PDB file of C-alpha atoms in Angstrom:
ATOM      1  CA  LEU A   1       0.000   0.000   0.000  1.00 44.00           C
ATOM      2  CA  ILE A   2       1.538   3.318  -1.080  1.00 41.00           C
ATOM      3  CA  VAL A   3       0.566   6.377   0.958  1.00 38.00           C
ATOM      4  CA  ASN A   4       1.001   9.748  -0.695  1.00 38.00           C
ATOM      5  CA  THR A   5      -0.828  13.051  -1.107  1.00 38.00           C
ATOM      6  CA  VAL A   6      -1.377  14.933  -4.344  1.00 38.00           C
ATOM      7  CA  CYS A   7      -3.920  17.504  -5.463  1.00 41.00           C
ATOM      8  CA  ASN A   8      -7.043  16.550  -7.333  1.00 40.00           C
ATOM      9  CA  TYR A   9      -9.727  18.869  -8.629  1.00 42.00           C
ATOM     10  CA  HIS A  10     -13.344  18.683  -9.671  1.00 43.00           C
ATOM     11  CA  ASN A  11     -15.804  21.504 -10.045  1.00 44.00           C
ATOM     12  CA  THR A  12     -19.070  20.432  -8.428  1.00 45.00           C
ATOM     13  CA  GLU A  13     -20.890  23.696  -9.103  1.00 44.00           C
ATOM     14  CA  SER A  14     -20.110  24.396 -12.739  1.00 51.00           C
ATOM     15  CA  GLY A  15     -22.474  21.819 -14.187  1.00 57.00           C
ATOM     16  CA  LEU A  16     -19.635  19.962 -15.850  1.00 61.00           C
ATOM     17  CA  ALA A  17     -20.171  16.316 -16.670  1.00 69.00           C
ATOM     18  CA  PRO A  18     -17.555  13.939 -15.173  1.00 68.00           C
ATOM     19  CA  ALA A  19     -15.934  13.464 -18.591  1.00 68.00           C
ATOM     20  CA  GLU A  20     -15.404  17.238 -18.828  1.00 66.00           C
ATOM     21  CA  ARG A  21     -13.656  17.634 -15.469  1.00 71.00           C
ATOM     22  CA  VAL A  22     -10.338  17.805 -17.217  1.00 72.00           C
ATOM     23  CA  GLN A  23      -8.119  18.722 -14.274  1.00 71.00           C
ATOM     24  CA  LYS A  24      -9.443  15.872 -12.188  1.00 75.00           C
ATOM     25  CA  ARG A  25      -8.926  13.358 -14.974  1.00 79.00           C
ATOM     26  CA  VAL A  26      -5.404  14.588 -15.649  1.00 79.00           C
ATOM     27  CA  VAL A  27      -4.429  14.075 -12.013  1.00 78.00           C
ATOM     28  CA  LEU A  28      -6.200  10.718 -11.782  1.00 83.00           C
ATOM     29  CA  HIS A  29      -4.368   9.507 -14.865  1.00 83.00           C
ATOM     30  CA  GLN A  30      -1.067  10.567 -13.286  1.00 83.00           C
ATOM     31  CA  VAL A  31      -1.961   8.542 -10.206  1.00 87.00           C
ATOM     32  CA  TYR A  32      -2.667   5.435 -12.246  1.00 90.00           C
ATOM     33  CA  ARG A  33       0.599   5.862 -14.120  1.00 88.00           C
ATOM     34  CA  ARG A  34       2.410   5.919 -10.770  1.00 87.00           C
ATOM     35  CA  ILE A  35       0.638   2.755  -9.696  1.00 89.00           C
ATOM     36  CA  CYS A  36       1.264   0.809 -12.910  1.00 89.00           C
ATOM     37  CA  PRO A  37       4.984   0.018 -12.402  1.00 89.00           C
ATOM     38  CA  GLU A  38       4.197  -1.334  -8.920  1.00 89.00           C
ATOM     39  CA  ILE A  39       1.845  -4.039 -10.212  1.00 90.00           C
ATOM     40  CA  ASN A  40       3.209  -7.536 -10.699  1.00 87.00           C
ATOM     41  CA  LYS A  41       2.948  -8.309 -14.417  1.00 84.00           C
ATOM     42  CA  ASP A  42       1.722 -11.828 -13.602  1.00 86.00           C
ATOM     43  CA  PHE A  43      -1.197 -10.540 -11.498  1.00 90.00           C
ATOM     44  CA  ASN A  44      -4.764  -9.768 -12.505  1.00 93.00           C
ATOM     45  CA  VAL A  45      -6.055  -6.320 -11.572  1.00 95.00           C
ATOM     46  CA  LEU A  46      -9.249  -5.811  -9.549  1.00 96.00           C
ATOM     47  CA  TYR A  47     -10.672  -2.299  -9.712  1.00 96.00           C
ATOM     48  CA  PHE A  48     -13.413  -1.105  -7.342  1.00 95.00           C
ATOM     49  CA  THR A  49     -15.039   2.256  -8.007  1.00 94.00           C
ATOM     50  CA  PHE A  50     -18.147   4.436  -7.925  1.00 91.00           C
ATOM     51  CA  GLY A  51     -18.037   4.830 -11.685  1.00 89.00           C
ATOM     52  CA  GLY A  52     -21.282   6.703 -12.195  1.00 90.00           C
ATOM     53  CA  ALA A  53     -23.152   6.830 -15.468  1.00 91.00           C
ATOM     54  CA  GLY A  54     -20.134   7.277 -17.731  1.00 92.00           C
ATOM     55  CA  LEU A  55     -17.483   5.053 -16.080  1.00 94.00           C
ATOM     56  CA  TRP A  56     -14.863   7.612 -17.076  1.00 91.00           C
ATOM     57  CA  ASP A  57     -12.436   6.691 -14.326  1.00 92.00           C
ATOM     58  CA  VAL A  58     -12.437   3.106 -15.665  1.00 94.00           C
ATOM     59  CA  LEU A  59     -11.405   4.473 -19.045  1.00 93.00           C
ATOM     60  CA  ASP A  60      -8.675   6.563 -17.378  1.00 90.00           C
ATOM     61  CA  LEU A  61      -7.406   3.430 -15.644  1.00 92.00           C
ATOM     62  CA  LEU A  62      -7.152   1.525 -18.912  1.00 91.00           C
ATOM     63  CA  VAL A  63      -5.315   4.391 -20.580  1.00 88.00           C
ATOM     64  CA  ALA A  64      -2.627   3.968 -17.907  1.00 88.00           C
ATOM     65  CA  LEU A  65      -2.744   0.181 -17.506  1.00 88.00           C
ATOM     66  CA  ASP A  66      -2.169  -1.564 -20.816  1.00 86.00           C
ATOM     67  CA  PRO A  67      -4.975  -4.145 -21.264  1.00 89.00           C
ATOM     68  CA  GLN A  68      -2.588  -6.160 -23.443  1.00 88.00           C
ATOM     69  CA  LYS A  69      -0.437  -6.718 -20.351  1.00 88.00           C
ATOM     70  CA  PHE A  70      -3.046  -6.985 -17.605  1.00 90.00           C
ATOM     71  CA  ALA A  71      -6.375  -8.729 -17.167  1.00 93.00           C
ATOM     72  CA  ILE A  72      -8.650  -6.162 -15.509  1.00 95.00           C
ATOM     73  CA  ASN A  73     -11.906  -6.814 -13.664  1.00 96.00           C
ATOM     74  CA  ALA A  74     -13.722  -3.600 -12.744  1.00 96.00           C
ATOM     75  CA  TYR A  75     -16.647  -3.368 -10.313  1.00 96.00           C
ATOM     76  CA  SER A  76     -18.658  -0.146 -10.226  1.00 96.00           C
ATOM     77  CA  TYR A  77     -20.984   0.323  -7.246  1.00 95.00           C
ATOM     78  CA  GLU A  78     -24.075   2.499  -7.586  1.00 93.00           C
ATOM     79  CA  GLN A  79     -27.179   2.716  -5.422  1.00 91.00           C
ATOM     80  CA  LYS A  80     -29.392   4.269  -8.094  1.00 92.00           C
ATOM     81  CA  LEU A  81     -30.759   1.881 -10.707  1.00 94.00           C
ATOM     82  CA  SER A  82     -31.066   4.774 -13.144  1.00 94.00           C
ATOM     83  CA  LEU A  83     -27.280   5.294 -13.030  1.00 93.00           C
ATOM     84  CA  ILE A  84     -26.635   1.591 -13.553  1.00 95.00           C
ATOM     85  CA  LYS A  85     -28.957   1.572 -16.558  1.00 95.00           C
ATOM     86  CA  GLU A  86     -27.216   4.618 -17.989  1.00 95.00           C
ATOM     87  CA  ALA A  87     -23.779   3.106 -17.358  1.00 95.00           C
ATOM     88  CA  SER A  88     -24.763  -0.153 -19.089  1.00 96.00           C
ATOM     89  CA  GLY A  89     -25.571   1.861 -22.219  1.00 96.00           C
ATOM     90  CA  SER A  90     -22.419   3.989 -22.094  1.00 95.00           C
ATOM     91  CA  HIS A  91     -19.734   3.807 -24.769  1.00 94.00           C
ATOM     92  CA  VAL A  92     -17.088   3.055 -22.145  1.00 94.00           C
ATOM     93  CA  PHE A  93     -19.011   0.022 -20.861  1.00 96.00           C
ATOM     94  CA  LYS A  94     -19.821  -1.342 -24.307  1.00 96.00           C
ATOM     95  CA  GLN A  95     -16.439  -0.784 -25.931  1.00 95.00           C
ATOM     96  CA  LEU A  96     -14.170  -1.820 -23.065  1.00 95.00           C
ATOM     97  CA  ASN A  97     -16.163  -4.985 -22.402  1.00 94.00           C
ATOM     98  CA  ARG A  98     -15.370  -6.049 -25.956  1.00 95.00           C
ATOM     99  CA  LEU A  99     -11.733  -6.466 -24.925  1.00 95.00           C
ATOM    100  CA  THR A 100     -10.990 -10.066 -23.965  1.00 95.00           C
ATOM    101  CA  THR A 101      -8.824  -8.927 -21.034  1.00 95.00           C
ATOM    102  CA  VAL A 102     -11.399  -6.525 -19.555  1.00 96.00           C
ATOM    103  CA  ASN A 103     -14.601  -7.198 -17.660  1.00 96.00           C
ATOM    104  CA  ILE A 104     -16.753  -4.431 -16.161  1.00 97.00           C
ATOM    105  CA  GLU A 105     -19.477  -5.394 -13.728  1.00 96.00           C
ATOM    106  CA  LEU A 106     -22.139  -2.921 -12.559  1.00 96.00           C
ATOM    107  CA  VAL A 107     -23.175  -3.596  -8.962  1.00 95.00           C
ATOM    108  CA  ASN A 108     -26.399  -2.268  -7.468  1.00 94.00           C
ATOM    109  CA  GLY A 109     -25.816  -1.305  -3.844  1.00 92.00           C
ATOM    110  CA  SER A 110     -23.590   0.642  -1.491  1.00 89.00           C
ATOM    111  CA  PHE A 111     -19.913   0.028  -0.936  1.00 90.00           C
ATOM    112  CA  PRO A 112     -18.615  -1.738   1.104  1.00 89.00           C
ATOM    113  CA  GLU A 113     -21.810  -3.389   2.397  1.00 91.00           C
ATOM    114  CA  VAL A 114     -22.687  -5.183  -0.852  1.00 90.00           C
ATOM    115  CA  TYR A 115     -19.035  -6.044  -1.419  1.00 89.00           C
ATOM    116  CA  LEU A 116     -18.707  -7.647   2.009  1.00 89.00           C
ATOM    117  CA  ASP A 117     -22.042  -9.461   1.788  1.00 89.00           C
ATOM    118  CA  SER A 118     -21.154 -10.966  -1.595  1.00 87.00           C
ATOM    119  CA  GLY A 119     -18.546 -13.265  -0.060  1.00 83.00           C
ATOM    120  CA  PHE A 120     -15.935 -12.015  -2.523  1.00 85.00           C
ATOM    121  CA  LYS A 121     -12.746 -14.082  -2.320  1.00 84.00           C
ATOM    122  CA  ARG A 122      -9.290 -12.799  -3.150  1.00 86.00           C
ATOM    123  CA  THR A 123      -6.545 -14.942  -4.657  1.00 85.00           C
ATOM    124  CA  SER A 124      -2.814 -14.466  -4.228  1.00 84.00           C
ATOM    125  CA  ALA A 125      -2.278 -13.468  -7.879  1.00 90.00           C
ATOM    126  CA  GLN A 126      -4.376 -10.283  -7.741  1.00 93.00           C
ATOM    127  CA  THR A 127      -3.705  -6.608  -7.188  1.00 94.00           C
ATOM    128  CA  ALA A 128      -6.682  -4.515  -6.100  1.00 94.00           C
ATOM    129  CA  ILE A 129      -7.142  -0.793  -6.716  1.00 95.00           C
ATOM    130  CA  TYR A 130      -9.904   0.866  -4.702  1.00 94.00           C
ATOM    131  CA  PHE A 131     -10.922   4.281  -6.046  1.00 92.00           C
ATOM    132  CA  LEU A 132     -13.186   5.688  -3.331  1.00 89.00           C
ATOM    133  CA  ASP A 133     -14.402   8.947  -4.837  1.00 83.00           C
ATOM    134  CA  TRP A 134     -16.572  10.318  -2.048  1.00 78.00           C
ATOM    135  CA  LYS A 135     -18.120  13.729  -2.672  1.00 73.00           C
ATOM    136  CA  ASP A 136     -17.803  15.118   0.841  1.00 72.00           C
ATOM    137  CA  VAL A 137     -15.209  15.323   3.609  1.00 72.00           C
ATOM    138  CA  PHE A 138     -13.470  12.061   4.495  1.00 75.00           C
ATOM    139  CA  SER A 139     -14.812  11.272   7.967  1.00 76.00           C
ATOM    140  CA  ASN A 140     -14.860   8.491  10.543  1.00 82.00           C
ATOM    141  CA  ARG A 141     -17.730   6.720   8.824  1.00 84.00           C
ATOM    142  CA  TYR A 142     -15.643   6.347   5.673  1.00 85.00           C
ATOM    143  CA  ALA A 143     -12.623   5.305   7.713  1.00 86.00           C
ATOM    144  CA  ASP A 144     -14.832   2.641   9.314  1.00 90.00           C
ATOM    145  CA  ASP A 145     -15.824   1.387   5.855  1.00 88.00           C
ATOM    146  CA  ILE A 146     -12.181   0.992   4.877  1.00 90.00           C
ATOM    147  CA  ALA A 147     -11.431  -0.698   8.203  1.00 90.00           C
ATOM    148  CA  GLU A 148     -14.173  -3.257   7.481  1.00 89.00           C
ATOM    149  CA  VAL A 149     -12.669  -4.081   4.093  1.00 90.00           C
ATOM    150  CA  ILE A 150      -9.240  -4.515   5.683  1.00 90.00           C
ATOM    151  CA  LYS A 151     -10.668  -6.599   8.537  1.00 89.00           C
ATOM    152  CA  HIS A 152     -12.145  -9.040   6.015  1.00 88.00           C
ATOM    153  CA  ASN A 153      -8.720  -9.482   4.367  1.00 87.00           C
ATOM    154  CA  LEU A 154      -9.857  -7.784   1.170  1.00 89.00           C
ATOM    155  CA  VAL A 155      -6.924  -5.390   1.196  1.00 90.00           C
ATOM    156  CA  CYS A 156      -3.620  -7.199   0.761  1.00 88.00           C
ATOM    157  CA  GLU A 157       0.019  -6.245   0.488  1.00 87.00           C
ATOM    158  CA  GLY A 158       0.586  -4.530  -2.840  1.00 89.00           C
ATOM    159  CA  ASP A 159      -2.973  -3.167  -3.117  1.00 93.00           C
ATOM    160  CA  PHE A 160      -3.803   0.514  -3.593  1.00 93.00           C
ATOM    161  CA  ILE A 161      -6.502   2.639  -1.991  1.00 91.00           C
ATOM    162  CA  VAL A 162      -7.167   5.941  -3.777  1.00 89.00           C
ATOM    163  CA  ILE A 163      -9.362   8.296  -1.733  1.00 84.00           C
ATOM    164  CA  THR A 164     -10.759  11.681  -2.725  1.00 77.00           C
ATOM    165  CA  SER A 165     -11.985  13.929   0.052  1.00 69.00           C
ATOM    166  CA  SER A 166     -13.392  17.441  -0.077  1.00 67.00           C
ATOM    167  CA  LEU A 167     -11.833  19.965   2.285  1.00 66.00           C
ATOM    168  CA  ASN A 168     -13.781  22.632   4.131  1.00 66.00           C
ATOM    169  CA  GLU A 169     -13.103  26.366   3.927  1.00 68.00           C
ATOM    170  CA  ARG A 170     -11.445  26.459   7.335  1.00 70.00           C
ATOM    171  CA  VAL A 171      -8.646  24.351   5.875  1.00 70.00           C
ATOM    172  CA  ILE A 172      -8.295  25.832   2.399  1.00 69.00           C
ATOM    173  CA  ASN A 173      -8.140  29.429   3.677  1.00 73.00           C
ATOM    174  CA  GLN A 174      -5.288  28.766   6.081  1.00 76.00           C
ATOM    175  CA  GLU A 175      -2.005  30.447   5.178  1.00 77.00           C
ATOM    176  CA  SER A 176      -0.062  27.187   5.432  1.00 78.00           C
ATOM    177  CA  PHE A 177      -2.444  25.515   2.982  1.00 72.00           C
ATOM    178  CA  GLN A 178      -2.223  28.388   0.518  1.00 72.00           C
ATOM    179  CA  GLU A 179       1.570  28.502   0.653  1.00 74.00           C
ATOM    180  CA  LEU A 180       1.694  24.799  -0.117  1.00 73.00           C
ATOM    181  CA  ASN A 181      -0.897  24.710  -2.905  1.00 74.00           C
ATOM    182  CA  ASN A 182      -1.223  28.148  -4.555  1.00 78.00           C
ATOM    183  CA  LYS A 183       1.374  27.315  -7.210  1.00 79.00           C
ATOM    184  CA  ILE A 184      -0.617  24.216  -8.215  1.00 75.00           C
ATOM    185  CA  PHE A 185      -3.858  26.208  -8.478  1.00 75.00           C
ATOM    186  CA  GLU A 186      -2.107  28.731 -10.718  1.00 79.00           C
ATOM    187  CA  GLN A 187      -0.845  25.911 -12.947  1.00 78.00           C
ATOM    188  CA  TYR A 188      -4.317  24.445 -13.384  1.00 73.00           C
ATOM    189  CA  TYR A 189      -6.526  27.534 -13.326  1.00 75.00           C
ATOM    190  CA  GLY A 190      -4.279  30.545 -13.877  1.00 80.00           C
ATOM    191  CA  GLU A 191      -5.259  31.965 -10.483  1.00 80.00           C
ATOM    192  CA  CYS A 192      -5.679  30.940  -6.860  1.00 77.00           C
ATOM    193  CA  SER A 193      -8.564  33.023  -5.522  1.00 78.00           C
ATOM    194  CA  PRO A 194     -10.574  31.858  -2.460  1.00 74.00           C
ATOM    195  CA  GLU A 195     -13.499  31.009  -4.767  1.00 73.00           C
ATOM    196  CA  ILE A 196     -11.322  28.827  -6.983  1.00 72.00           C
ATOM    197  CA  ARG A 197      -9.927  27.034  -3.946  1.00 68.00           C
ATOM    198  CA  ARG A 198     -13.363  26.484  -2.439  1.00 66.00           C
ATOM    199  CA  ARG A 199     -14.906  25.069  -5.589  1.00 67.00           C
ATOM    200  CA  ASN A 200     -12.064  22.990  -6.939  1.00 66.00           C
ATOM    201  CA  PHE A 201      -9.844  21.507  -4.285  1.00 64.00           C
ATOM    202  CA  VAL A 202     -10.217  17.867  -3.373  1.00 58.00           C
ATOM    203  CA  GLU A 203      -7.493  16.029  -1.525  1.00 56.00           C
ATOM    204  CA  LEU A 204      -6.443  12.732  -3.029  1.00 52.00           C
ATOM    205  CA  LEU A 205      -4.808  10.102  -0.869  1.00 51.00           C
ATOM    206  CA  ILE A 206      -3.146   6.998  -2.259  1.00 46.00           C
TER     207      ILE A 206
END
């Protein structure tokens, strides 16, 4: 398990579709490229996500992880049947599932409850990547969810947990935070105003 912190961005108030959140996808792709060299070439890849209607993060994963080298099984958890129906008709779902080394499964239910109840069994020749893209602040309830997955031996040595967490204004307006991150905001947005920080900063933990 690699632990690191980088900056990730998505604009929740601009009305952008997930595919159009360019900054977020750029950073996510960089994360997956960092992960790729750490994966044993003889292992299958398990990918757990909240992929939404478009499954764009699954596409970003496959851009970084060559499907000619890895067999990839992706599981996208959604509680709304309407999102699952939309995802099943998406171009990403249809086209990637045509690859013989890729399988995408759409799971109706919340993570990790459905995951734990399914009796999922890990094998030794697997690397798991958990992309837990929560929309609010990472809190104890999410930490408890991760603890449950670990307790059931579903996180093994060599796995990766990628967590996005929104930060509140108390944090992003602190001088220490601004000194650390203003240069990155300027690179992505050309400015680092309080409004830009409030709308677009999400912390990403690997």
